[in-house]
Coordinates of C-alpha atoms in Angstrom, one line a residue:
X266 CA 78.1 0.5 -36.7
X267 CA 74.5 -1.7 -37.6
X268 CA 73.0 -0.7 -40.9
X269 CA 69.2 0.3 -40.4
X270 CA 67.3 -2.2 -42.5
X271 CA 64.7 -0.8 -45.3
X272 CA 61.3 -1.5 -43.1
X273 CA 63.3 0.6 -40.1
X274 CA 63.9 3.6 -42.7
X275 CA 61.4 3.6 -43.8
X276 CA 58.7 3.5 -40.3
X277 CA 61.6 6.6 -39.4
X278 CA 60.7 8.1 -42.6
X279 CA 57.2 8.2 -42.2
X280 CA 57.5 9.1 -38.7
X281 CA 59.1 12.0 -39.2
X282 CA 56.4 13.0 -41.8
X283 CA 53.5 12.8 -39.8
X284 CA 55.9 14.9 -36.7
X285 CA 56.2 17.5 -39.1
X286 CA 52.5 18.0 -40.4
X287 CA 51.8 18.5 -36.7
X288 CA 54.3 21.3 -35.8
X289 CA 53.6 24.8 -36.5
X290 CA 53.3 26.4 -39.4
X291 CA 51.5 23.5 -40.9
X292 CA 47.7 23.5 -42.6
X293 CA 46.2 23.1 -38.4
X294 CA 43.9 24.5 -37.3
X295 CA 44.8 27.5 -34.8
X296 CA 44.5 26.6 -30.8
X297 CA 43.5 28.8 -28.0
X298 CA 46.4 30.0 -25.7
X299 CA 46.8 27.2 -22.9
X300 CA 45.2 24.8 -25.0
X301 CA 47.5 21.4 -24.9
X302 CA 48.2 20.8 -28.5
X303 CA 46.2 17.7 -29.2
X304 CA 47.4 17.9 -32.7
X305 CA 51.1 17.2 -32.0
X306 CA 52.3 13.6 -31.3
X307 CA 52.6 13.3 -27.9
X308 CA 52.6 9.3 -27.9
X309 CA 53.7 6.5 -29.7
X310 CA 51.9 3.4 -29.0
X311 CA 53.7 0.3 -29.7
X312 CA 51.5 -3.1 -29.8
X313 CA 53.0 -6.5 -31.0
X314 CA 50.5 -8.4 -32.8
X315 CA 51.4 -12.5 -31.8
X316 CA 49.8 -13.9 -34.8
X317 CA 52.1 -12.6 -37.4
X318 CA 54.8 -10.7 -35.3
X319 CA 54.6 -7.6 -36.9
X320 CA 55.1 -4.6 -35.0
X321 CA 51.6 -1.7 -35.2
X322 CA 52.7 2.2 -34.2
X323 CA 50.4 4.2 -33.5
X324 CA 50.7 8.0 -33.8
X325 CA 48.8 9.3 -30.5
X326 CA 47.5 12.5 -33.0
X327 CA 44.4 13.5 -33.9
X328 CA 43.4 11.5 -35.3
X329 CA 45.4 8.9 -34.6
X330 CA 47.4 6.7 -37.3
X331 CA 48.4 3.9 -37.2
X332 CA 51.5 1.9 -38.8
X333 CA 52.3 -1.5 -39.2
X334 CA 56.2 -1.8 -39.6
X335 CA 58.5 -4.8 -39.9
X336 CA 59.3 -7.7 -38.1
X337 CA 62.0 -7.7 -35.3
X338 CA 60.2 -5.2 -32.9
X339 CA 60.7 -6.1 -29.0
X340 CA 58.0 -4.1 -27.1
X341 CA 57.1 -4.1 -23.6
X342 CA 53.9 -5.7 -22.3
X343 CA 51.0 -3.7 -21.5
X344 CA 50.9 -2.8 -17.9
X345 CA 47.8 -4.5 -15.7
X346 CA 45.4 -2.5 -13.4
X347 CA 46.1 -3.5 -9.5
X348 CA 43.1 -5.7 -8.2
X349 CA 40.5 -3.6 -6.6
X350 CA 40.3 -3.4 -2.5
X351 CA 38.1 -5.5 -0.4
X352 CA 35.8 -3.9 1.8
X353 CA 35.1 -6.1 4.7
X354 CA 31.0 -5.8 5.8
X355 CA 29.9 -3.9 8.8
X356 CA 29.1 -6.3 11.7
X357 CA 26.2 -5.6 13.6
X358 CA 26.0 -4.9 17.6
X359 CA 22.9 -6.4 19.3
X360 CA 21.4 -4.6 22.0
X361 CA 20.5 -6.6 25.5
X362 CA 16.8 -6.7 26.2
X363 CA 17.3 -5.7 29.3
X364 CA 19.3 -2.7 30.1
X365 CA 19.6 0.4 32.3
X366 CA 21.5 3.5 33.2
X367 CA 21.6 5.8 36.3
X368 CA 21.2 9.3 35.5
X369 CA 20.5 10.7 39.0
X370 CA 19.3 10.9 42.5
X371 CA 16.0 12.8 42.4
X372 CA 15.6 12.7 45.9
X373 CA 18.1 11.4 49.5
X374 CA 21.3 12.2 47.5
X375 CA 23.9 9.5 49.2
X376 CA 24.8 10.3 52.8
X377 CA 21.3 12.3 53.6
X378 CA 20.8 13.5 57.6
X379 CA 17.9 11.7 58.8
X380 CA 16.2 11.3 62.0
X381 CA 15.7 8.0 62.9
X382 CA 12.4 6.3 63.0
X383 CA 11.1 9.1 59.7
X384 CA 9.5 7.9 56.6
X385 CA 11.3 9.2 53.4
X386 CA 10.9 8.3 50.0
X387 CA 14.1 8.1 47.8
X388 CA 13.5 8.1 43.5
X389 CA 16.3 7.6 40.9
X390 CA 15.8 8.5 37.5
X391 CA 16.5 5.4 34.9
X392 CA 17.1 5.2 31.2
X393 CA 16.1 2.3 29.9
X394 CA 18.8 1.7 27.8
X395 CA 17.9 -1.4 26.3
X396 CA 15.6 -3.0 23.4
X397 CA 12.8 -4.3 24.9
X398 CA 10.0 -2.3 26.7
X399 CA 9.6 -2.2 30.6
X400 CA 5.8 -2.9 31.4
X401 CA 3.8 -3.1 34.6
X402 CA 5.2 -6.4 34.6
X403 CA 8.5 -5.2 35.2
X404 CA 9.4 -4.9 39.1
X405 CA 11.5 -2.5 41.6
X406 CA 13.0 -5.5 44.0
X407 CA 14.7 -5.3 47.2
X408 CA 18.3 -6.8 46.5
X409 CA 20.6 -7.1 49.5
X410 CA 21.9 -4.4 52.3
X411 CA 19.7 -2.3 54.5
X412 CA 16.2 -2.8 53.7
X413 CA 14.7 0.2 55.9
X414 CA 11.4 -0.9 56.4
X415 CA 11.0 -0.9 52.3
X416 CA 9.0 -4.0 50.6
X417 CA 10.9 -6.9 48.7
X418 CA 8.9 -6.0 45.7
X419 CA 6.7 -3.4 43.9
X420 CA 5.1 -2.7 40.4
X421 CA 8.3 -0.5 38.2
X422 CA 6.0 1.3 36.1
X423 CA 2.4 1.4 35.6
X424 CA 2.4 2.4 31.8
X425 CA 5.0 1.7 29.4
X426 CA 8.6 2.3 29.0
X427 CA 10.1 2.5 25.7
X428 CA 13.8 1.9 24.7
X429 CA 15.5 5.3 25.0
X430 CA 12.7 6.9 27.4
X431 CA 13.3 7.9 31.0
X432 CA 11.6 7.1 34.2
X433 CA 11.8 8.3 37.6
X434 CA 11.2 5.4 39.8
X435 CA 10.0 6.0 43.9
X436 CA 10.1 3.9 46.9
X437 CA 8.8 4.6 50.1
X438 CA 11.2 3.8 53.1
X439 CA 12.1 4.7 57.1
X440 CA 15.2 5.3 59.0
X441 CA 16.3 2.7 61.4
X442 CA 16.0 3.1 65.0
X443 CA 19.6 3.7 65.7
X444 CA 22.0 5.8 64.4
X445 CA 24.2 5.1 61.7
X446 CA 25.3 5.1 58.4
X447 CA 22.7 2.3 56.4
X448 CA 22.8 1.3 52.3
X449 CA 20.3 -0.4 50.8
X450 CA 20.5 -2.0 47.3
X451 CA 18.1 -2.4 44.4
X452 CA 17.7 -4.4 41.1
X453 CA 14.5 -4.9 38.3
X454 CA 12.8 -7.9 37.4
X455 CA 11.5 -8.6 34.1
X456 CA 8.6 -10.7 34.2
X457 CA 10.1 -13.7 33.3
X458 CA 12.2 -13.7 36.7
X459 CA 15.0 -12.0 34.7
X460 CA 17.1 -9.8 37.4
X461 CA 19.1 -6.6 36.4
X462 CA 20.5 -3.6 37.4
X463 CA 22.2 -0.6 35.6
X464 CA 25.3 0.0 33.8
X465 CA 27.4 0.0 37.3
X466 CA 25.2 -2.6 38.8
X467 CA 22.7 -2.6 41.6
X468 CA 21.5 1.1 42.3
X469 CA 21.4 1.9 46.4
X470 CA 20.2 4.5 48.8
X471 CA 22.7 5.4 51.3
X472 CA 21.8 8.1 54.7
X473 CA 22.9 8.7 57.6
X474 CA 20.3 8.3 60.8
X475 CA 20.8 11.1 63.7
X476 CA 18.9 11.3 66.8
X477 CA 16.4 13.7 66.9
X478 CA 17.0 17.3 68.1
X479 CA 16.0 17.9 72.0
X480 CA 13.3 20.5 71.9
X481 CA 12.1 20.4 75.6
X482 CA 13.8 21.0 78.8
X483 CA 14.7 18.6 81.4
X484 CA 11.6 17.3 83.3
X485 CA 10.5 19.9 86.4
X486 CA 12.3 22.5 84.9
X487 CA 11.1 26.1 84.8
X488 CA 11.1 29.1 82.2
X489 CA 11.8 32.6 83.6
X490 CA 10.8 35.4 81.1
X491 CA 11.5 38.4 82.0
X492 CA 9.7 41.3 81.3
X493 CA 9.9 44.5 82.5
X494 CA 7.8 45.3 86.0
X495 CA 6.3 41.5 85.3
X496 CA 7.9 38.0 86.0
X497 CA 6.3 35.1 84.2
X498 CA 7.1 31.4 86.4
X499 CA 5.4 28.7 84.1
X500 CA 6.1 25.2 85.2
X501 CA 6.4 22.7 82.5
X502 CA 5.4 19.1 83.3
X503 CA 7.0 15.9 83.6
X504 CA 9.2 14.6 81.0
X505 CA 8.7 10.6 80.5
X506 CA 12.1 9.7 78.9
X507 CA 11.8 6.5 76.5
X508 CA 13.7 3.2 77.9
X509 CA 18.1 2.9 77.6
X510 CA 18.9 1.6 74.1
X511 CA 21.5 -1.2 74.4
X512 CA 24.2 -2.2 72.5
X513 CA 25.8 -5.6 72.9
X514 CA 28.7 -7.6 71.0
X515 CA 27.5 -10.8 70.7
X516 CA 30.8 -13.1 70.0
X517 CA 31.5 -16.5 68.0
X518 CA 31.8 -19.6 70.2
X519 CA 34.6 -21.3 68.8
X520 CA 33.8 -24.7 71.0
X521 CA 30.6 -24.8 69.4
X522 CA 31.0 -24.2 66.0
X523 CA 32.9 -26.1 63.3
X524 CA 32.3 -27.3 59.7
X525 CA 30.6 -30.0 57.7
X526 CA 32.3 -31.2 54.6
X527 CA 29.5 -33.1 51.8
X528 CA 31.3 -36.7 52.5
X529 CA 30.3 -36.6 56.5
X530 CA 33.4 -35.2 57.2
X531 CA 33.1 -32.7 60.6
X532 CA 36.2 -30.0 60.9
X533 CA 36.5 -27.8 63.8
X534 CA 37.1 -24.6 62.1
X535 CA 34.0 -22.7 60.6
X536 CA 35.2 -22.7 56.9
X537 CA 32.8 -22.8 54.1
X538 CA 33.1 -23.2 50.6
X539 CA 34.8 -26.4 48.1
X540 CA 38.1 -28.5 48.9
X541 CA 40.6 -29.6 47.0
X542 CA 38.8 -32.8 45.7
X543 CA 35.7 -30.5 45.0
X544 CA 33.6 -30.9 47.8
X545 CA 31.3 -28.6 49.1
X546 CA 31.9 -27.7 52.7
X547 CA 29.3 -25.7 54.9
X548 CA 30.5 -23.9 58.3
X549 CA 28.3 -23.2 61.7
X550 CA 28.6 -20.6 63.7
X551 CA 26.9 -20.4 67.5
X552 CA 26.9 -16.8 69.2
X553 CA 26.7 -16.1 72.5
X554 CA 23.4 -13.4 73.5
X555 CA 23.6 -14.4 77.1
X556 CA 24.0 -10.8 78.0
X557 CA 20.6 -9.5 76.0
X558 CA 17.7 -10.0 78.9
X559 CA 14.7 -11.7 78.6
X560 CA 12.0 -9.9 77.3
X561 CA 14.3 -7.3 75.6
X562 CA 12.9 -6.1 72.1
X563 CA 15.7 -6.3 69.7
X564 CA 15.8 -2.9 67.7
X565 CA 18.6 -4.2 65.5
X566 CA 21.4 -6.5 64.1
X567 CA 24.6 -6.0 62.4
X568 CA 27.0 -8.3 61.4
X569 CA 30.8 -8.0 62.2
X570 CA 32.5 -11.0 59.8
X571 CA 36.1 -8.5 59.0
X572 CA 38.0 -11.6 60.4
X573 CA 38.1 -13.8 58.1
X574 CA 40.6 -15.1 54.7
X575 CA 40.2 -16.5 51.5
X576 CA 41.5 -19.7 49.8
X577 CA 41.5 -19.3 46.4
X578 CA 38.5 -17.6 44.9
X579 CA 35.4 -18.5 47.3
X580 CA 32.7 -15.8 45.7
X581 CA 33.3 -17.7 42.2
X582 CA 30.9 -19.6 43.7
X583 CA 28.6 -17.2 44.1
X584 CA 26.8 -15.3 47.1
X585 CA 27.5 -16.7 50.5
X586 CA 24.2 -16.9 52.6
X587 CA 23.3 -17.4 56.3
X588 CA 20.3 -19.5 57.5
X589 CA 19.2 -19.3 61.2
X590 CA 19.5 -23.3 62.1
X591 CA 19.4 -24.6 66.4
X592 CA 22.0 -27.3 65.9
X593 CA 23.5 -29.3 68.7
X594 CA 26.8 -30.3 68.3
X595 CA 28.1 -29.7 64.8
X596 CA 27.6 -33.6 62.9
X597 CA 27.2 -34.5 59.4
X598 CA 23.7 -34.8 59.7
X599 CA 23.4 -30.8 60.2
X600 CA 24.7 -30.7 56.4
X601 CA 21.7 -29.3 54.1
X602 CA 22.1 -30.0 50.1
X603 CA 20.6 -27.8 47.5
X604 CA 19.4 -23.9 47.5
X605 CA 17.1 -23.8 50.4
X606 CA 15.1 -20.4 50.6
X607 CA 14.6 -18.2 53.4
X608 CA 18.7 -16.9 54.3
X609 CA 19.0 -14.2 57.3
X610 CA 22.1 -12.1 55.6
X611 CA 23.9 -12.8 52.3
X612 CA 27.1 -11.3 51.1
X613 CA 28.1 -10.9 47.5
X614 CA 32.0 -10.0 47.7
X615 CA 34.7 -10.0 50.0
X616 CA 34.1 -6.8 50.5
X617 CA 30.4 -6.5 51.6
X618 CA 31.6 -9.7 54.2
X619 CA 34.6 -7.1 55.5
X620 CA 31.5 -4.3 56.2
X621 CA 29.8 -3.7 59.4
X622 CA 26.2 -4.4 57.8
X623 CA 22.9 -3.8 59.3
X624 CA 20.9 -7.2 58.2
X625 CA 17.0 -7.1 59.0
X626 CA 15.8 -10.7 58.4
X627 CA 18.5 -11.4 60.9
X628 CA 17.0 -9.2 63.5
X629 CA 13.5 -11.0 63.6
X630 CA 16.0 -15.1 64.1
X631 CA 17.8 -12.9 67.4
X632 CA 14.4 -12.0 68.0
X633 CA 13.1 -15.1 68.3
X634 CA 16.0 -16.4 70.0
X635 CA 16.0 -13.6 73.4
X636 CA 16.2 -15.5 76.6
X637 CA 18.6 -18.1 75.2
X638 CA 21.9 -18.1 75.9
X639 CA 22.8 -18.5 72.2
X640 CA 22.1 -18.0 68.1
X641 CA 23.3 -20.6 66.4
X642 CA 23.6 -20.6 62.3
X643 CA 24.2 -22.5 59.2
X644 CA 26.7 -21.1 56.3
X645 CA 27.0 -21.6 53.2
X646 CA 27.4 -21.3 49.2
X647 CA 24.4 -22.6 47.5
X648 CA 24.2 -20.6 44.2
X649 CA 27.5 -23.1 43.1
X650 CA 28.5 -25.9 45.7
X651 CA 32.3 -26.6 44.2
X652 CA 33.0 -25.6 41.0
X653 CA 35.1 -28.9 40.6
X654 CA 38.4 -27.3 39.4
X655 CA 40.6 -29.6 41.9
X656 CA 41.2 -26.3 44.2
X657 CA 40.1 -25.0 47.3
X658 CA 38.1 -21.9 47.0
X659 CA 36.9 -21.5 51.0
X660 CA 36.0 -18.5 53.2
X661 CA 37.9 -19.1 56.8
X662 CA 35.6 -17.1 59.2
X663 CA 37.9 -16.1 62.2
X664 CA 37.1 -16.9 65.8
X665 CA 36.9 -13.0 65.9
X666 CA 33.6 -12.8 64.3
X667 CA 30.3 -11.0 66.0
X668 CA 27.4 -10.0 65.6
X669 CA 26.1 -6.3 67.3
X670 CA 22.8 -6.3 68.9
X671 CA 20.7 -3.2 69.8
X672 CA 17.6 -3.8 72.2
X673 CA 15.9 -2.4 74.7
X674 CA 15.1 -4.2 77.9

């Protein structure tokens, strides 16, 4: 058994004193009930001064005392406070200048009965969810689809439009002449030539043309009313019915249609789009309107392109556009560079090439182009011509494309 030195006896000793001046019974003051009894030692503090390696105990009481005792004393280090947490900044969102949302159809909900040949006038309400505000400068622009008579421009607004406000925004418009199911698409213009639409895109107008309702009876017939002791003859006059409406498939000539690739090379299939060595590649396309008579007055024109495929991704090149263009046989000089203006039908997506669309820039080229046995046109990408990534991105039009013509003689 260690003998305890005269310093440890003696820090014990003392100890022990001050213990038993704090327990009760003792000249302390008296504590509430539920008071914690400050008075009592309830911690001994020991610190090891490294200058002259003497040990310091402190009596937690109060007040405190504190003892410095011998040499030889291993305490423990004093523990260190964990490093505070780092808050990362908040990082700011920027909001586009130019932003919308559709909120609703005001009025022609999508797939509306209308007679044909009626002026309508369809409004959406618009939010303009963005950070800059829509002026007169801002315009309502005809994007692609059915057009319906509507113009390729107007003013959006003629005050202001601030970020957050809504707007109901109208266009006037008329059913087509035939009936049918007909969509029209529309975008805004900032006026800088900026182009947007709303948070799912271009907004549209979509009906659905009927023929009006008969209200008159066959022409030379009579109505009998009977009453009683009287019968009324009246005799109604002569009905002049308006001309037959044709409707005729005009199909692809495959002998006289064919491909131009940038380099002067001439393929025999209509493709159009880039090759594999990144050249740009433009298709023609010559339809036969033999059957539509001289004369005739072509109502309208829809295009029929469902048989075709895809190599690759052809619309990352961007929208593929039409031009009316009388060439003779297909040659490398029918080739046209560049973005040239002034397109007949233009489709976005694979899927707006697969619809039966009605296109009315294309009506006025088969127009012009009654009492000739055909319409002949160019095709082409010209918002990208290759986008040089060493593989074929081409639309293959089928020989199974056509375009449907309604006239009247």
């Amino acid at each position: 058994m260690k003998k305890k030195t005269p310093y440890s006896l003696a820090v014990s000793m003392l100890v022990l004193a001050i213990l038993a001046c704090s327990l009760p019974g003792s000249n302390q003051p008296t504590q509430a009930p539920g008071e914690p009894m400050t008075s009592v030692a309830q911690t001994v503090q020991v610190e090891l001064t490294a200058a002259s390696s003497q040990a310091q105990v402190v009596i937690a009481t109060n007040p405190p005392v504190l003892i410095t005792a011998v040499p030889g004393v291993t305490l423990p280090p004093n523990p260190t406070a964990p490093p505070e947490p780092t808050i990362p900044a908040p990082t700011s969102i920027t909001t586009p200048c130019n932003r919308a949302q559709f909120i609703s159809d005001v009025s022609i909900p999508d797939g509306t009965n209308i007679q044909v040949n009626q002026p309508f006038t369809k409004t959406w309400r618009l939010k303009n969810t963005g950070s800059c505000t829509w002026t007169s400068g801002y315009q309502l622009i005809f994007d692609h689809g059915d057009q319906m008579s509507g113009p390729a421009a107007q003013p959006l607004t003629g005050g202001a439009i601030s970020p957050g406000q809504g707007v109901d925004i109208s266009v006037n418009l008329a059913s087509p002449a035939a009936a049918g199911t007909y969509k029209g698409y529309w975008q805004i213009r900032d006026q800088n030539g900026v182009v947007f639409g709303t948070n799912t895109g271009a907004f549209w107008v979509q009906i659905i043309t009927i023929p009006p309702t008969p209200t008159s009876a066959p022409a030379g017939a009579t109505i009998v009313i009977p009453i009683p002791h009287l019968t009324l003859v009246i005799p109604l006059p002569t009905i002049i019915l308006p001309p037959p409406v044709g409707m005729m498939p005009a199909p692809l000539v495959p002998s006289e249609s064919g491909s131009v690739r940038a380099d002067g090379n001439t393929i025999l299939a209509p493709n159009v789009g880039d090759t594999d060595p990144n050249l740009s590649q433009q298709a023609f396309v010559s339809f036969d309107i033999s059957g539509i008579p001289a004369g005739a007055t072509v109502l309208e024109v829809k295009t029929n392109f469902g048989d075709f495929d895809q190599l690759g991704n052809a619309f990352a090149l961007g929208c593929l556009r039409m031009y009316h263009q009388n060439y003779g046989a297909v040659d490398p000089s029918d080739f046209t560079a560049g973005a040239p203006l002034g397109s007949v039908a233009r489709w976005c997506s694979a899927g707006e090439l697969s619809a039966i669309s009605a296109m009315p820039e294309l009506k006025a080229a088969i127009q012009a182009a009654v009492g000739h046995p055909r319409a002949r046109f160019r095709v082409q990408f010209n918002d990208t011509a290759t986008n040089s990534n060493n593989s074929a991105d081409m639309v293959r039009l089928g020989s199974g494309i056509k375009l449907l013509i309604s006239f009247t003689p």
